[in-house]
Short mmCIF file of C-alpha atoms and ligand atoms in Angstrom, two decimals:
data_model
loop_
_atom_site.label_atom_id
_atom_site.label_comp_id
_atom_site.label_asym_id
_atom_site.label_seq_id
_atom_site.Cartn_x
_atom_site.Cartn_y
_atom_site.Cartn_z
CA MET F 1 145.21 55.83 41.82
CA THR F 2 142.94 53.94 44.09
CA ASN F 3 143.96 50.42 45.08
CA LYS F 4 141.21 49.01 42.83
CA GLU F 5 142.44 51.07 39.82
CA VAL F 6 145.98 49.86 40.53
CA GLU F 7 144.74 46.26 40.45
CA LEU F 8 142.75 46.77 37.25
CA ILE F 9 145.64 48.44 35.34
CA TYR F 10 148.16 45.90 36.60
CA GLU F 11 146.02 43.09 35.16
CA LYS F 12 145.80 45.07 31.85
CA ILE F 13 149.41 45.46 31.58
CA LEU F 14 150.14 41.76 32.32
CA ASN F 15 147.75 41.09 29.28
CA LEU F 16 150.06 43.23 27.12
CA GLY F 17 152.56 40.54 27.63
CA ILE F 18 154.81 42.18 30.17
CA LYS F 19 156.62 39.71 32.43
CA LYS F 20 155.15 39.54 36.05
CA GLU F 21 158.79 40.01 37.37
CA ASN F 22 159.01 43.24 35.44
CA LEU F 23 155.81 44.75 36.96
CA ILE F 24 155.83 45.91 40.49
CA LYS F 25 153.06 47.69 42.53
CA GLY F 26 154.15 50.33 45.00
CA GLU F 27 157.83 50.28 44.19
CA PRO F 28 159.75 53.00 46.20
CA MET F 29 161.21 55.63 43.91
CA LYS F 30 164.13 56.14 46.39
CA ASN F 31 165.42 52.80 45.17
CA HIS F 32 165.75 54.15 41.59
CA THR F 33 167.15 57.71 42.28
CA SER F 34 170.66 58.87 43.10
CA PHE F 35 169.03 61.24 45.62
CA ARG F 36 167.69 58.25 47.53
CA ILE F 37 164.42 60.09 48.05
CA GLY F 38 160.97 59.26 46.80
CA GLY F 39 157.87 57.19 47.87
CA PRO F 40 156.10 54.43 46.04
CA ALA F 41 155.06 54.60 42.37
CA ASP F 42 151.61 53.05 41.87
CA ILE F 43 153.05 50.78 39.16
CA PHE F 44 156.66 50.38 38.07
CA ILE F 45 157.39 48.69 34.72
CA VAL F 46 160.73 47.38 33.39
CA CYS F 47 160.49 47.33 29.65
CA GLU F 48 162.98 45.10 27.78
CA ASN F 49 162.38 45.79 24.00
CA GLU F 50 160.90 48.23 21.50
CA LYS F 51 157.71 46.05 21.19
CA GLU F 52 156.96 46.14 24.77
CA LEU F 53 157.62 49.91 24.88
CA SER F 54 155.40 50.49 21.94
CA ARG F 55 152.52 48.52 23.56
CA ILE F 56 152.90 50.24 26.96
CA LEU F 57 152.96 53.75 25.42
CA SER F 58 149.99 53.14 23.38
CA PHE F 59 148.12 51.68 26.33
CA VAL F 60 149.04 54.55 28.69
CA GLN F 61 148.02 57.04 25.91
CA ASN F 62 144.70 55.41 25.18
CA GLU F 63 143.80 54.96 28.77
CA ASN F 64 145.03 58.62 29.63
CA ILE F 65 147.29 57.23 32.51
CA LYS F 66 149.77 59.63 34.03
CA HIS F 67 153.26 58.12 33.33
CA LEU F 68 156.94 58.99 33.34
CA LEU F 69 159.95 57.27 31.71
CA ILE F 70 163.07 57.27 33.87
CA GLY F 71 166.67 56.66 32.93
CA ASN F 72 169.18 56.02 35.70
CA GLY F 73 167.34 58.48 38.03
CA SER F 74 170.33 60.57 38.57
CA ASN F 75 168.63 63.91 37.91
CA LEU F 76 165.20 63.40 39.54
CA LEU F 77 163.46 64.39 42.94
CA PHE F 78 160.35 62.51 43.64
CA LYS F 79 157.80 63.31 46.40
CA ASP F 80 157.79 61.27 49.69
CA SER F 81 154.16 60.39 48.85
CA GLY F 82 155.51 58.79 45.66
CA TYR F 83 154.26 58.93 42.07
CA ASP F 84 150.56 58.73 41.34
CA GLY F 85 150.81 56.77 38.04
CA ILE F 86 153.13 54.46 36.03
CA ILE F 87 156.87 54.73 35.93
CA ILE F 88 158.69 53.13 32.92
CA LYS F 89 162.24 51.94 33.09
CA LEU F 90 164.22 50.61 30.06
CA ALA F 91 166.53 47.51 30.32
CA GLY F 92 167.37 44.43 28.25
CA ASP F 93 167.79 45.31 24.47
CA PHE F 94 167.95 49.04 25.46
CA GLU F 95 171.25 48.35 27.28
CA LYS F 96 173.28 46.99 24.38
CA ILE F 97 176.37 48.87 23.13
CA GLU F 98 177.98 47.98 19.69
CA LYS F 99 180.86 49.23 17.63
CA ARG F 100 179.73 50.23 14.08
CA GLY F 101 182.25 50.97 11.27
CA GLU F 102 185.61 52.48 12.03
CA ASP F 103 184.58 55.26 14.46
CA GLU F 104 180.95 54.75 15.49
CA ILE F 105 179.20 53.30 18.51
CA TYR F 106 175.49 52.46 18.60
CA ALA F 107 173.96 52.16 21.94
CA GLY F 108 170.52 51.66 23.56
CA SER F 109 169.14 54.48 25.58
CA ALA F 110 169.40 52.51 28.97
CA ALA F 111 173.09 51.89 28.47
CA LEU F 112 175.06 53.83 31.25
CA LEU F 113 177.32 56.55 30.22
CA SER F 114 180.11 55.01 32.21
CA LYS F 115 179.75 51.84 30.20
CA VAL F 116 179.50 53.53 26.78
CA SER F 117 182.54 55.67 27.75
CA ASN F 118 184.44 52.54 28.84
CA PHE F 119 183.44 50.69 25.63
CA ALA F 120 184.63 53.56 23.53
CA SER F 121 188.06 53.55 25.42
CA ILE F 122 188.47 49.81 24.98
CA ASN F 123 187.80 50.21 21.22
CA SER F 124 190.41 53.19 20.97
CA LEU F 125 187.71 55.81 20.31
CA SER F 126 187.95 59.24 21.89
CA GLY F 127 185.12 61.72 22.52
CA MET F 128 183.15 60.14 25.45
CA GLU F 129 185.72 60.72 28.11
CA PHE F 130 183.90 63.88 29.44
CA ALA F 131 180.76 61.66 30.26
CA SER F 132 182.64 58.76 32.01
CA GLY F 133 181.77 60.06 35.59
CA ILE F 134 178.12 61.21 34.79
CA PRO F 135 176.03 58.74 36.44
CA GLY F 136 173.18 58.86 33.90
CA SER F 137 171.92 56.71 31.06
CA LEU F 138 172.55 57.54 27.37
CA GLY F 139 168.81 58.44 26.93
CA GLY F 140 168.68 60.66 30.01
CA ALA F 141 171.97 62.41 28.90
CA ILE F 142 170.51 63.05 25.37
CA PHE F 143 167.30 64.38 26.76
CA MET F 144 169.21 67.06 28.69
CA ASN F 145 172.35 67.22 26.63
CA ALA F 146 174.40 66.34 29.63
CA GLY F 147 177.90 67.79 29.69
CA ALA F 148 181.14 68.14 31.82
CA TYR F 149 184.71 69.21 31.41
CA GLY F 150 184.11 71.08 28.25
CA GLY F 151 182.25 68.25 26.40
CA GLU F 152 178.58 67.70 25.96
CA MET F 153 176.39 65.03 24.29
CA LYS F 154 175.85 67.36 21.28
CA ASP F 155 179.47 66.96 20.43
CA VAL F 156 179.21 63.25 19.91
CA ILE F 157 175.59 62.45 18.75
CA CYS F 158 175.39 61.53 15.02
CA GLU F 159 171.81 60.23 15.08
CA VAL F 160 168.99 59.43 17.53
CA ASP F 161 166.26 56.92 17.33
CA ILE F 162 163.07 58.35 18.80
CA MET F 163 159.78 56.57 19.57
CA SER F 164 156.70 58.83 19.44
CA LYS F 165 154.91 59.27 22.80
CA ASP F 166 151.99 57.12 21.58
CA GLY F 167 154.41 54.31 20.63
CA LYS F 168 153.20 54.26 17.13
CA ASN F 169 156.48 55.06 15.15
CA ILE F 170 160.13 55.40 15.46
CA ARG F 171 161.95 58.13 13.49
CA LYS F 172 165.68 58.90 13.07
CA VAL F 173 166.79 62.41 13.95
CA SER F 174 170.24 63.78 13.06
CA GLY F 175 172.43 65.29 15.86
CA GLU F 176 172.00 68.75 14.27
CA ASP F 177 168.12 68.46 14.35
CA MET F 178 168.04 67.56 18.00
CA GLY F 179 167.86 71.14 19.13
CA PHE F 180 170.69 70.71 21.59
CA SER F 181 171.61 73.73 23.75
CA TYR F 182 172.82 74.11 27.32
CA ARG F 183 171.13 71.27 29.22
CA HIS F 184 168.39 70.96 26.71
CA SER F 185 167.38 69.02 23.72
CA ALA F 186 164.21 68.94 21.50
CA VAL F 187 163.08 65.83 23.35
CA GLU F 188 162.57 67.72 26.50
CA GLY F 189 158.74 68.62 26.82
CA SER F 190 157.80 66.39 23.84
CA ASN F 191 157.18 63.20 25.91
CA ASP F 192 158.83 61.23 23.06
CA ILE F 193 161.32 58.55 24.00
CA VAL F 194 164.92 58.22 23.00
CA ILE F 195 165.41 54.54 22.28
CA SER F 196 168.94 54.36 20.89
CA ALA F 197 171.74 56.60 19.38
CA LEU F 198 174.66 56.47 17.04
CA LEU F 199 177.70 58.25 18.38
CA LYS F 200 180.49 59.60 16.08
CA LEU F 201 183.88 59.35 17.86
CA ILE F 202 187.58 59.85 16.97
CA PRO F 203 190.05 57.00 16.68
CA SER F 204 192.71 57.51 19.17
CA GLU F 205 195.04 55.34 21.50
CA ALA F 206 193.16 53.33 24.18
CA ASN F 207 195.94 54.23 26.86
CA ILE F 208 195.58 57.91 26.26
CA ILE F 209 191.73 57.73 26.42
CA LYS F 210 191.98 55.63 29.69
CA SER F 211 194.33 58.21 31.24
CA LYS F 212 191.91 61.01 30.49
CA ILE F 213 189.12 59.08 32.02
CA ASP F 214 191.14 58.28 35.06
CA GLU F 215 192.28 61.99 35.42
CA LEU F 216 188.58 63.36 35.12
CA GLY F 217 187.43 60.74 37.57
CA GLU F 218 190.02 61.81 40.16
CA SER F 219 189.09 65.52 39.58
CA ARG F 220 185.46 64.63 40.19
CA ARG F 221 186.21 62.69 43.34
CA SER F 222 188.44 65.62 44.71
CA LYS F 223 185.79 68.24 44.06
CA GLN F 224 182.38 66.74 44.28
CA PRO F 225 180.55 64.94 47.18
CA THR F 226 180.56 61.61 45.37
CA ASN F 227 180.19 59.76 48.68
CA LEU F 228 176.62 61.07 49.48
CA PRO F 229 173.43 60.79 47.57
CA SER F 230 172.63 63.79 45.45
CA ALA F 231 171.31 64.56 41.92
CA GLY F 232 174.44 66.31 40.87
CA SER F 233 174.49 70.13 40.43
CA PHE F 234 171.22 71.15 41.76
CA PHE F 235 170.83 74.44 39.81
CA LYS F 236 171.49 75.36 36.19
CA ARG F 237 174.41 77.63 35.44
CA PRO F 238 173.05 81.15 35.40
CA GLN F 239 173.98 83.47 32.58
CA ASN F 240 176.56 85.33 34.48
CA GLY F 241 178.64 83.23 36.76
CA TYR F 242 178.27 79.88 38.43
CA ALA F 243 175.53 78.63 40.75
CA ALA F 244 178.07 77.17 43.28
CA ALA F 245 179.98 80.51 43.58
CA LEU F 246 176.91 82.46 44.10
CA ILE F 247 175.57 80.02 46.74
CA GLU F 248 178.91 80.12 48.54
CA GLU F 249 179.23 83.92 48.40
CA ALA F 250 175.70 84.13 49.90
CA GLY F 251 176.99 82.30 52.91
CA LEU F 252 174.98 79.10 52.17
CA LYS F 253 177.87 76.50 52.06
CA GLY F 254 176.70 73.66 54.51
CA TYR F 255 173.29 75.28 55.06
CA SER F 256 170.89 72.41 56.17
CA VAL F 257 167.09 71.77 56.23
CA GLY F 258 166.43 68.43 57.97
CA GLY F 259 168.44 65.66 56.24
CA ALA F 260 169.33 67.83 53.20
CA SER F 261 172.43 70.18 52.92
CA VAL F 262 174.16 72.40 50.58
CA SER F 263 177.31 70.30 50.19
CA GLU F 264 180.51 71.41 52.21
CA LYS F 265 182.58 70.09 49.39
CA HIS F 266 180.85 71.68 46.39
CA SER F 267 178.13 74.34 46.99
CA GLY F 268 176.33 73.50 43.64
CA PHE F 269 175.43 70.25 45.05
CA VAL F 270 172.48 69.46 47.50
CA VAL F 271 173.27 66.25 49.41
CA ASN F 272 171.11 63.82 51.33
CA ASN F 273 172.89 63.22 54.73
CA GLY F 274 170.47 60.40 55.28
CA GLY F 275 166.75 60.47 55.72
CA ALA F 276 166.23 63.76 53.76
CA SER F 277 162.68 64.18 52.64
CA TYR F 278 161.36 65.85 49.37
CA PHE F 279 160.17 68.78 51.50
CA ASP F 280 163.65 69.22 53.20
CA VAL F 281 165.14 69.56 49.60
CA ILE F 282 162.30 71.94 48.49
CA GLU F 283 162.57 74.10 51.50
CA LEU F 284 166.25 74.20 51.11
CA MET F 285 166.04 74.99 47.46
CA ASN F 286 163.52 77.90 48.22
CA HIS F 287 165.87 79.38 50.78
CA VAL F 288 168.89 79.22 48.53
CA GLN F 289 166.96 80.79 45.70
CA GLU F 290 165.58 83.61 47.85
CA GLU F 291 169.01 84.39 49.42
CA VAL F 292 170.93 84.39 46.09
CA ASN F 293 168.31 86.44 44.59
CA LYS F 294 168.35 89.04 47.41
CA LYS F 295 172.06 89.37 47.25
CA PHE F 296 172.70 89.11 43.50
CA GLY F 297 169.37 89.66 41.81
CA ILE F 298 169.78 86.28 40.22
CA MET F 299 167.02 83.65 40.39
CA LEU F 300 168.68 80.32 40.33
CA GLU F 301 166.65 77.54 38.30
CA PRO F 302 166.80 73.98 39.35
CA GLU F 303 168.47 71.62 36.92
CA VAL F 304 167.13 68.66 38.87
CA ARG F 305 163.74 67.62 37.61
CA ILE F 306 161.15 67.96 40.49
CA ILE F 307 158.47 65.33 39.78
CA ASP F 308 154.81 66.06 40.46
C1 LIG I 401 177.03 62.67 41.48
C2 LIG I 401 176.37 63.21 40.12
C3 LIG I 401 177.17 64.02 39.17
C4 LIG I 401 176.63 64.47 38.12
N1 LIG I 401 177.34 65.12 37.16
C5 LIG I 401 176.84 65.66 36.09
C6 LIG I 401 177.62 66.34 35.10
O1 LIG I 401 178.77 66.41 35.22
N2 LIG I 401 177.00 66.72 33.98
C7 LIG I 401 175.65 66.68 33.78
O2 LIG I 401 175.14 67.19 32.72
N3 LIG I 401 174.86 66.08 34.68
C8 LIG I 401 175.39 65.58 35.84
N4 LIG I 401 174.61 64.87 36.72
C9 LIG I 401 173.16 64.82 36.54
C10 LIG I 401 172.67 63.55 35.73
O3 LIG I 401 173.47 62.50 35.94
C11 LIG I 401 172.37 63.87 34.29
O4 LIG I 401 171.47 64.95 34.13
C12 LIG I 401 172.03 62.58 33.46
O5 LIG I 401 172.03 63.02 32.06
C13 LIG I 401 170.65 62.20 33.81
O6 LIG I 401 170.43 60.89 33.13
P1 LIG I 401 169.53 59.79 33.84
O7 LIG I 401 169.53 58.65 32.89
O8 LIG I 401 169.83 59.61 35.18
O9 LIG I 401 168.13 60.38 33.62
P2 LIG I 401 166.93 60.57 34.76
O10 LIG I 401 167.47 61.45 35.93
O11 LIG I 401 166.31 59.24 34.98
O12 LIG I 401 165.87 61.43 33.93
C14 LIG I 401 166.01 62.74 33.62
C15 LIG I 401 165.02 63.26 32.63
O13 LIG I 401 165.29 62.51 31.25
C16 LIG I 401 164.14 61.87 30.85
N5 LIG I 401 164.63 60.60 30.22
C17 LIG I 401 165.40 59.64 30.58
N6 LIG I 401 165.68 58.75 29.72
C18 LIG I 401 164.92 59.05 28.64
C19 LIG I 401 164.81 58.48 27.29
N7 LIG I 401 165.34 57.40 27.06
N8 LIG I 401 163.97 59.13 26.49
C20 LIG I 401 163.37 60.30 26.86
N9 LIG I 401 163.42 61.00 28.02
C21 LIG I 401 164.32 60.31 28.92
C22 LIG I 401 163.39 61.55 32.13
O14 LIG I 401 161.99 61.46 31.78
C23 LIG I 401 163.59 62.77 33.04
O15 LIG I 401 162.75 63.86 32.63
C24 LIG I 401 175.14 64.36 37.92
C25 LIG I 401 174.40 63.69 38.82
C26 LIG I 401 175.04 63.09 40.02
C27 LIG I 401 174.16 62.24 40.87
#
């Protein structure tokens, strides 16, 4: 957008009733991604409730403005030039987590998985332990059916509340109708927004759940480069084998381009050693794909979402 367009749209969004402190021009996306990469978004909106979200979606749809809703930014790679449009991030009401009935948790899509998992543990409900170390939001995790240690969102989702991409309606979709498969849900590609979800868990003992969370956290810290910025496993698991094993066997462990490297600790991770650019990561990704394809005839697909 030109500066003039940004000013005009900014004023229009203020008139929708969005608080001034929740509306930022030129916000660097590296401040909102676990990769710590990404230039400024033309306009960054923090949206606190369903009414605001509905108004914003309807506005961007009517005005045909490029936009993207982000969760906790843990699976995203933005360009150094930034995002030419509007970024929407949910907060406020969307962060709530509540117990429902004997064995259910209702949570907003901006609730962090670590918090939902901890809340379940305190309430003696088992099933979310697998997600405790995934640094995403509930909405982002449902969007791509996040999973780890044999569990995935598909196992715990009972019902999802989804707002249509034009902000006009909210529908309830059962877990079975979410089209969940490996790192995929029906929301992907639809531009609809997950606003909240009901999780069905299993009553258990709080101390057993807590020990499992601690054990999985320990395993993660010992095997993954959790001390460096990354977006988790960079590539999807191919049909035969594991991306990390193929990358390692192709001799690419530690391979670097600029500030980006294939992690020495876990070859499935691409890490930012400090100052990595979008292009460093893309060049590294291309090289890894080429080498693995040459050696094994397998084309690795990025799991990380590369934002245009
Ligand atoms: C150190 C590390 C470890 C990781 N480990 C794992 C792991 O074990 N397993 C795993 O599956 N992933 C893992 N990840 C990747 C990441 O955490 C997950 O993909 C997570 O689900 C992304 O959630 P997010 O809220 O950060 O989404 P974002 O990265 O912000 O967004 C991802 C996509 O979801 C969409 N989206 C986000 N919120 C919504 C919503 N409310 N409605 C509709 N669309 C939405 C966005 O538009 C975007 O396209 C890891 C990442 C890191 C950095």
